[in-house]
mmCIF file of C-alpha atoms in Angstrom:
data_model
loop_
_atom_site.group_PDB
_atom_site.id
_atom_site.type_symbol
_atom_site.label_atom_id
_atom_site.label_comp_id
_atom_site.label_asym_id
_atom_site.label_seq_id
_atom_site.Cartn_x
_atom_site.Cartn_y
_atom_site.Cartn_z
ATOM 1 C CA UNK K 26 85.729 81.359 118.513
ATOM 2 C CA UNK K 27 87.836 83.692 117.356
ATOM 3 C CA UNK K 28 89.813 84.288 113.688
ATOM 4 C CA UNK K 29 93.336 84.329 114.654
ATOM 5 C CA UNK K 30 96.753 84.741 112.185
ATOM 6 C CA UNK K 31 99.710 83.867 114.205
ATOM 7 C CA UNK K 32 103.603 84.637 112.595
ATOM 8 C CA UNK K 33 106.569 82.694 113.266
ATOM 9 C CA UNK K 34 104.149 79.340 113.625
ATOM 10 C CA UNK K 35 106.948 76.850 112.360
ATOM 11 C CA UNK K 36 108.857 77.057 115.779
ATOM 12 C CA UNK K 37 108.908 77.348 119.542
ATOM 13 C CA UNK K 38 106.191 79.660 120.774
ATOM 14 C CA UNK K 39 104.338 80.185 117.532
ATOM 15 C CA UNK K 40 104.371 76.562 116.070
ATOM 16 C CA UNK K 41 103.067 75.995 120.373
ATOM 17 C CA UNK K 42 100.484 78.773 120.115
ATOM 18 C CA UNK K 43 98.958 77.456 116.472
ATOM 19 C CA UNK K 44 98.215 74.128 118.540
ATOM 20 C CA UNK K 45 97.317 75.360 121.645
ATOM 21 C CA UNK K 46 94.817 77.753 119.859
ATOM 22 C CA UNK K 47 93.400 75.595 117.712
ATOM 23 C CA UNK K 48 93.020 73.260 120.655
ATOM 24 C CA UNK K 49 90.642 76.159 121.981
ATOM 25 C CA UNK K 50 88.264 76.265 119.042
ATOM 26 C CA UNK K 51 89.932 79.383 117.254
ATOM 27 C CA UNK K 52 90.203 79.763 113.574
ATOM 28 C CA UNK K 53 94.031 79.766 113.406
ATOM 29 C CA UNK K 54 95.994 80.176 109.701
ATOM 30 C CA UNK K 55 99.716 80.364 110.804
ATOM 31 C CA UNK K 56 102.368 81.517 108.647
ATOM 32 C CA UNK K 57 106.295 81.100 108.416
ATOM 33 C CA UNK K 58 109.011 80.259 105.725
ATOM 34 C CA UNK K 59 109.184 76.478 106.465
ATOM 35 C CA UNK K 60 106.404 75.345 104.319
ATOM 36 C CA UNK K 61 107.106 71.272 105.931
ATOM 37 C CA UNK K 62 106.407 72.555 109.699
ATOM 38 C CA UNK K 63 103.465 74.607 108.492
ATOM 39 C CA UNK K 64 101.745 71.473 106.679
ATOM 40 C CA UNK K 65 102.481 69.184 109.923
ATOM 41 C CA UNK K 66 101.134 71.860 111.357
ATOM 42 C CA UNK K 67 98.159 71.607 110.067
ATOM 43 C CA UNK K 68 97.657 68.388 109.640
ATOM 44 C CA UNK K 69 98.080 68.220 113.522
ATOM 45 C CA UNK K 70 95.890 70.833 113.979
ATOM 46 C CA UNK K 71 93.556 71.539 111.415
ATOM 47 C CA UNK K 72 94.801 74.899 110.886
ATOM 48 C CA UNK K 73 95.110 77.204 107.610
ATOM 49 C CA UNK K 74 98.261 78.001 106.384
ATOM 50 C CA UNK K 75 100.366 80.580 104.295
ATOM 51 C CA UNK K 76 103.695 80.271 103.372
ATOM 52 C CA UNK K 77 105.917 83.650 104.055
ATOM 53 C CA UNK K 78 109.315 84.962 104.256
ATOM 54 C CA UNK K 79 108.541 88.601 106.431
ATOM 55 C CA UNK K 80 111.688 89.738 105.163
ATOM 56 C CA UNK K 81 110.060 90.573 102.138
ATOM 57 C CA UNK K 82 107.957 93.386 102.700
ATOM 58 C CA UNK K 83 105.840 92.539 99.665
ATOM 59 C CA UNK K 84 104.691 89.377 101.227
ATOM 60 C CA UNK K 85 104.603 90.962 104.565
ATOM 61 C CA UNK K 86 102.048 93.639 102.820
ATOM 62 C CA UNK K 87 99.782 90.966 101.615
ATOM 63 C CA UNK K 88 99.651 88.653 104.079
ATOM 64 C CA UNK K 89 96.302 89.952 106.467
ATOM 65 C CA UNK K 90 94.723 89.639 102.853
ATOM 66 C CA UNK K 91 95.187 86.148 102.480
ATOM 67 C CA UNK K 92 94.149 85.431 106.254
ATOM 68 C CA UNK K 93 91.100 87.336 105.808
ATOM 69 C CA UNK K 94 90.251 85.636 102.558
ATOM 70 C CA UNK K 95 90.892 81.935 104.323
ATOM 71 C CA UNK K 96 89.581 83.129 107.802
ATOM 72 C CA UNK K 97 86.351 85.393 106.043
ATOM 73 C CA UNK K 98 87.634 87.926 108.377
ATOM 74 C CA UNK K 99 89.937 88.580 111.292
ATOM 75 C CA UNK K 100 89.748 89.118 114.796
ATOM 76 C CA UNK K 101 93.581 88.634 116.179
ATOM 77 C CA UNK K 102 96.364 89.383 114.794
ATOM 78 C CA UNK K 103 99.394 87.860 117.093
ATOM 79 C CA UNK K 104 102.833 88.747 116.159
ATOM 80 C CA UNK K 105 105.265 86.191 117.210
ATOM 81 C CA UNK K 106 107.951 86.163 114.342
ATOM 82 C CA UNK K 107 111.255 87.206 115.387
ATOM 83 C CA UNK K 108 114.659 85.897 114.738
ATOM 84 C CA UNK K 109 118.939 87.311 116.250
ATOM 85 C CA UNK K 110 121.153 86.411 113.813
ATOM 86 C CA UNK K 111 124.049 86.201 116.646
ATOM 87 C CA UNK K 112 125.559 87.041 119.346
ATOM 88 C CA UNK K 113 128.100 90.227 118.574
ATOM 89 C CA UNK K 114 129.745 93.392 119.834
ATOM 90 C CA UNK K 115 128.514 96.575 118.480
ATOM 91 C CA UNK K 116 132.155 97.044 116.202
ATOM 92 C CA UNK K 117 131.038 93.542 114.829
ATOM 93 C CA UNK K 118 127.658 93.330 113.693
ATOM 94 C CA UNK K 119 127.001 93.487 109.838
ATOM 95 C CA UNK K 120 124.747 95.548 107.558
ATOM 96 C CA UNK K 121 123.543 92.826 106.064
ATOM 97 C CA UNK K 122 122.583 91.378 109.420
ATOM 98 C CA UNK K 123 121.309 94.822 110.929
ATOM 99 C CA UNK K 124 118.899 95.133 108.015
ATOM 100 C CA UNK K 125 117.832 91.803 107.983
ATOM 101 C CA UNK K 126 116.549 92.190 111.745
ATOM 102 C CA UNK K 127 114.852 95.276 110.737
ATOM 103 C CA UNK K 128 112.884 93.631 108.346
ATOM 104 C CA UNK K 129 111.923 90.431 110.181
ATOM 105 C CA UNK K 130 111.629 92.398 113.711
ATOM 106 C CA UNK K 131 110.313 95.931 113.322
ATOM 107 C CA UNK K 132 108.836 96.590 109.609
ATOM 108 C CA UNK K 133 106.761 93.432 109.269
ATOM 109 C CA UNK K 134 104.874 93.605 112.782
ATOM 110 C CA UNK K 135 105.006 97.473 111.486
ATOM 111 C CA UNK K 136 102.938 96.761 108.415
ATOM 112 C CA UNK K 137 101.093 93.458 109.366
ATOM 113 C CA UNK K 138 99.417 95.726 112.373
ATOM 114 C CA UNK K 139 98.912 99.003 109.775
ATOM 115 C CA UNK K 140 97.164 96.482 107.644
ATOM 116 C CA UNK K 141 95.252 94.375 110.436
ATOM 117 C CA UNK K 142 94.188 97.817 111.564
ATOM 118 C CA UNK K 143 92.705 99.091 108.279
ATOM 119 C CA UNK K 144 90.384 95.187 108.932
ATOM 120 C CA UNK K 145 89.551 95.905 112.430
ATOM 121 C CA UNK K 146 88.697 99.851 112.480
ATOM 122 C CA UNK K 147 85.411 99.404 110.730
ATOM 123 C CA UNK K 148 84.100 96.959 112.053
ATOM 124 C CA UNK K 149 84.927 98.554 115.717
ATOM 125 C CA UNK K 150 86.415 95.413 117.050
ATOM 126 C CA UNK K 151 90.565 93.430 117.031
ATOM 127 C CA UNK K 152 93.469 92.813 118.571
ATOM 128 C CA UNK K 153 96.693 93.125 118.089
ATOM 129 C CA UNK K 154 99.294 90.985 120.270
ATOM 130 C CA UNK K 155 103.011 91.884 119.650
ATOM 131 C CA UNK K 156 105.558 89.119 120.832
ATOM 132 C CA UNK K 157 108.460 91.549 122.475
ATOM 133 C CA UNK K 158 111.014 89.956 124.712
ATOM 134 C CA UNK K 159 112.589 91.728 127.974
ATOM 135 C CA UNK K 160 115.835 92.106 126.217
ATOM 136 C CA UNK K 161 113.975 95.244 125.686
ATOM 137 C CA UNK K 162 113.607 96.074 128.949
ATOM 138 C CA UNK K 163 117.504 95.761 129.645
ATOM 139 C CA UNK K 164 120.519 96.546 128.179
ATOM 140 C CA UNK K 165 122.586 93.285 127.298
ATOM 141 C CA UNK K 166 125.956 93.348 125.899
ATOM 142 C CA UNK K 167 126.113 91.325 122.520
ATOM 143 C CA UNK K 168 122.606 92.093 121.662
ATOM 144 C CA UNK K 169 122.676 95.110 120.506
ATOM 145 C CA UNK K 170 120.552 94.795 117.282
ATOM 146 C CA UNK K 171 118.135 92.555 118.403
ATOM 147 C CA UNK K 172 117.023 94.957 121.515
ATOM 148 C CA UNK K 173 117.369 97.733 119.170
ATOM 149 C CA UNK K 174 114.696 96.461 117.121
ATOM 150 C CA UNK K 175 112.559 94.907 119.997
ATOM 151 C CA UNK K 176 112.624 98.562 121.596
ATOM 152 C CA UNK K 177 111.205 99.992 118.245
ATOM 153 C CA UNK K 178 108.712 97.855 117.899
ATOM 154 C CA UNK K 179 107.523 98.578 121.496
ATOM 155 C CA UNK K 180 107.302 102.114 121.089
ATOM 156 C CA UNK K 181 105.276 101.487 117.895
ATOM 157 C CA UNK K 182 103.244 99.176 119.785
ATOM 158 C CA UNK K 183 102.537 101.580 122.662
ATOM 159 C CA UNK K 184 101.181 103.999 119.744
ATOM 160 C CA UNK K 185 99.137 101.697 118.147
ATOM 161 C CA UNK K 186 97.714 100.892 121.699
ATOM 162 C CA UNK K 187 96.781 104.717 121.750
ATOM 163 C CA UNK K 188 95.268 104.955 118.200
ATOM 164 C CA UNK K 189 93.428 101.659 117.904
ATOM 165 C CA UNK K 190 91.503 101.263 121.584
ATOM 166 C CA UNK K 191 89.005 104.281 120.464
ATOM 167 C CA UNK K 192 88.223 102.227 117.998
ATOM 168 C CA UNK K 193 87.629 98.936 120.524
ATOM 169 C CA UNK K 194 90.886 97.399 119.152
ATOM 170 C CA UNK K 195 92.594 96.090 122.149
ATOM 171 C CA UNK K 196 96.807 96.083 121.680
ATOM 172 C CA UNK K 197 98.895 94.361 124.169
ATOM 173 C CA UNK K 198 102.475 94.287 124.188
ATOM 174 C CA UNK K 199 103.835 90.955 125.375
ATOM 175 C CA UNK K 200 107.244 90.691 126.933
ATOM 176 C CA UNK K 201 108.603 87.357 127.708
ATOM 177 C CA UNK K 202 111.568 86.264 129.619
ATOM 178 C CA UNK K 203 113.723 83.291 128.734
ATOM 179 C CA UNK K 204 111.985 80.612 126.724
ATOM 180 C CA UNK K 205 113.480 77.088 125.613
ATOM 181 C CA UNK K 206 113.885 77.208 121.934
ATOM 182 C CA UNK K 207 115.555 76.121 119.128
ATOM 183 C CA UNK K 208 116.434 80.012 119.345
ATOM 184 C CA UNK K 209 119.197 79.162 121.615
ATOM 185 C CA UNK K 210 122.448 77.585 120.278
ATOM 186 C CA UNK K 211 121.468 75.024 123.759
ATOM 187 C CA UNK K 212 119.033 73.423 125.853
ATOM 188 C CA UNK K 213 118.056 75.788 128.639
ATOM 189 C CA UNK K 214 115.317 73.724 130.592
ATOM 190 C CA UNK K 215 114.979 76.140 133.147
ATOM 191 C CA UNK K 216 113.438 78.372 131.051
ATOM 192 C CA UNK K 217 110.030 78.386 130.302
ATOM 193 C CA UNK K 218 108.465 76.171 127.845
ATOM 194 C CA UNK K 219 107.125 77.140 124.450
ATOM 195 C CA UNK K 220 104.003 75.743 125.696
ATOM 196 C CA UNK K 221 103.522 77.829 129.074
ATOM 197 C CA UNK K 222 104.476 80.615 127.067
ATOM 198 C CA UNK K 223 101.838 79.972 124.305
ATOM 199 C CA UNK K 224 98.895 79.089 127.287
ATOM 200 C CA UNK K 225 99.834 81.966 128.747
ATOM 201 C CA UNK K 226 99.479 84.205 125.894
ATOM 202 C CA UNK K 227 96.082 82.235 124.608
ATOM 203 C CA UNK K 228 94.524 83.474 128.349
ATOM 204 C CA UNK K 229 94.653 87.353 126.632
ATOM 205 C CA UNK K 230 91.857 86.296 124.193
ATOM 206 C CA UNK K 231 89.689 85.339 127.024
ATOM 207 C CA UNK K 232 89.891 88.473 129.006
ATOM 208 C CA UNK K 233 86.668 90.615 129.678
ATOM 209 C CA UNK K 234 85.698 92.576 126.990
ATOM 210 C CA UNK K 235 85.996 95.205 129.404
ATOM 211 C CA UNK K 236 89.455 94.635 130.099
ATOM 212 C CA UNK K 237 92.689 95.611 128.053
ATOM 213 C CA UNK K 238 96.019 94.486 129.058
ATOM 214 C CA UNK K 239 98.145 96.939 127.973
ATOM 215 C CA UNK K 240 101.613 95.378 128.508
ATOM 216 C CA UNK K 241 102.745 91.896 129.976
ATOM 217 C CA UNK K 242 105.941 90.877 131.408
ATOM 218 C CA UNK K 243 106.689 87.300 132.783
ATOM 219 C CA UNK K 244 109.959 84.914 133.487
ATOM 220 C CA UNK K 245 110.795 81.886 134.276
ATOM 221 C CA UNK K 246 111.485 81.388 138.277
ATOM 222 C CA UNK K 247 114.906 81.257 137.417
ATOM 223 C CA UNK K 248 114.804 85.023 136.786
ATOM 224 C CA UNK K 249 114.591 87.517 138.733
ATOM 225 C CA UNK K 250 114.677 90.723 136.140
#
């Protein structure tokens, strides 16, 4: 059993991965703005939950406090959150919107891993799972800002790989392909399904302790790249 805090758990993958984890005998406390999802959350489940909006970098800061507290420690940190405003061309986007993304993309998984990090390096043992998405592993028009700050946060999560595994904290960057959520404007069945995608990432906290996956891609059929 491990003590797991999962972001983003009122939607799609994360409110999936708070189930399926909890379905697995982990110690799950999820967190996301929607405090209604969260409780039928946890009412389904049986999970812990914190209420958060990760644009604020105050409550960003002091979440891994609270999950400790609840959890009486922490073993996983997975972070799912992640939100694209729109759809835009580069001479369109706003500031407004560019900063937001930053916030909710890049600095929180920034700070909630600086902060998991100070939990797991004494006690010689973690991991960190960051939710990516292969946008940044192309370059697709309209989406500027969103792979912008998915790129970022995978070159700080290759780092963190670097600095935390002498210290037996495994980091895995996760980057998955097209995924049917409520994060599309429509239904795209062919994707895959928030649940695959949350199975799929539940199988990294059963690996071998002497075995670090390092980076993940995977796609629905339907794609190729």
């Amino acid at each position: 059993m491990k003590r797991v805090l999962v972001t983003g758990a009122t939607s799609g993958i994360g409110y999936e991965l708070g189930k399926t984890l909890c379905e697995k005998g982990h110690s799950v406390v999820a967190t996301g703005r929607n405090l209604a999802k969260l409780e039928e959350l946890s009412e389904l489940t049986g999970c812990q939950i914190v209420q958060a909006d990760l644009s604020d970098p105050q409550q960003a800061l002091e979440l891994v406090d609270k999950a400790v507290e609840l959890l009486g420690g922490l073993d996983i940190l997975i972070n799912n959150a992640g939100m694209n405003s729109r759809k835009c061309g580069i001479d369109e986007f706003t500031l407004e919107e560019f900063d937001y993304q930053y916030a909710v993309n890049l600095r929180a998984p920034a700070v909630l891993s600086r902060e998991a990090l100070k939990v797991m390096k004494p006690v010689k043992s973690g991991q960190i799972i960051n939710v990516l998405s292969t946008v940044a592993k192309r370059s697709n028009e309209t989406m500027s800002v969103y792979t912008a700050m998915k790129q970022g946060l995978a070159g700080f999560s290759a780092i963190l790989m670097k600095e935390a595994q002498p210290y037996g904290i495994k980091v895995t960057s996760l980057f998955p392909g097209g995924t049917d959520t409520n994060f599309r404007d429509v239904d795209r069945p062919q994707y895959m399904h928030p649940k695959s995608v949350a199975e799929t990432i539940a199988v990294l906290l059963e690996l071998p302790q002497d075995v670090v996956m390092h980076e993940m891609v995977f796609r629905p059929p339907v794609e190729l790249e």
